[in-house]
């Protein structure tokens, strides 16, 4: 996501369906308390989850 990839592209890279990717993204948003994809990436950066 941080690299601008779509759920379908991420799914292809990881060998999972885009639906699974979207589920994981939704779960991450809920845990970090954000609603938008860009806010998710920003929160993950702030919390050291991604670099």
Short mmCIF file of C-alpha atoms in Angstrom, two decimals:
data_model
loop_
_atom_site.label_atom_id
_atom_site.label_comp_id
_atom_site.label_asym_id
_atom_site.label_seq_id
_atom_site.Cartn_x
_atom_site.Cartn_y
_atom_site.Cartn_z
CA UNK A 1 0.00 0.00 0.00
CA UNK A 2 2.74 2.44 0.94
CA UNK A 3 4.28 1.88 -2.49
CA UNK A 4 0.98 2.68 -4.22
CA UNK A 5 0.02 -0.88 -5.08
CA UNK A 6 -3.61 -1.89 -5.44
CA UNK A 7 -5.17 -4.75 -3.48
CA UNK A 8 -5.03 -6.90 -6.64
CA UNK A 9 -1.32 -6.16 -7.12
CA UNK A 10 -0.55 -6.89 -3.48
CA UNK A 11 -2.54 -10.12 -3.75
CA UNK A 12 -0.54 -11.18 -6.80
CA UNK A 13 2.74 -10.46 -5.01
CA UNK A 14 1.70 -12.37 -1.88
CA UNK A 15 -0.17 -15.14 -3.68
CA UNK A 16 -3.49 -14.37 -2.01
CA UNK A 17 -6.79 -12.97 -3.26
CA UNK A 18 -7.53 -9.26 -3.35
CA UNK A 19 -10.46 -9.94 -1.03
CA UNK A 20 -8.06 -11.28 1.59
CA UNK A 21 -5.86 -8.21 1.13
CA UNK A 22 -8.87 -5.94 1.63
CA UNK A 23 -9.83 -7.86 4.77
CA UNK A 24 -6.35 -7.40 6.24
CA UNK A 25 -6.39 -3.71 5.32
CA UNK A 26 -9.80 -3.28 7.00
CA UNK A 27 -8.54 -5.04 10.13
CA UNK A 28 -5.43 -2.83 10.24
CA UNK A 29 -7.57 0.30 9.87
CA UNK A 30 -9.78 -0.82 12.76
CA UNK A 31 -6.80 -1.53 15.01
CA UNK A 32 -5.14 1.79 14.28
CA UNK A 33 -8.41 3.71 14.42
CA UNK A 34 -8.30 5.21 10.93
CA UNK A 35 -10.71 5.23 8.01
CA UNK A 36 -8.68 6.05 4.90
CA UNK A 37 -5.84 4.17 3.20
CA UNK A 38 -3.50 7.15 3.39
CA UNK A 39 -4.22 7.55 7.10
CA UNK A 40 -3.44 3.86 7.58
CA UNK A 41 -0.05 4.21 5.93
CA UNK A 42 0.71 7.37 7.95
CA UNK A 43 -0.29 5.71 11.22
CA UNK A 44 1.79 2.63 10.42
CA UNK A 45 4.80 4.85 9.71
CA UNK A 46 4.30 6.83 12.93
CA UNK A 47 4.01 3.67 15.01
CA UNK A 48 7.06 2.01 13.45
CA UNK A 49 5.01 -0.79 11.90
CA UNK A 50 6.50 0.01 8.48
CA UNK A 51 9.48 2.10 7.40
#
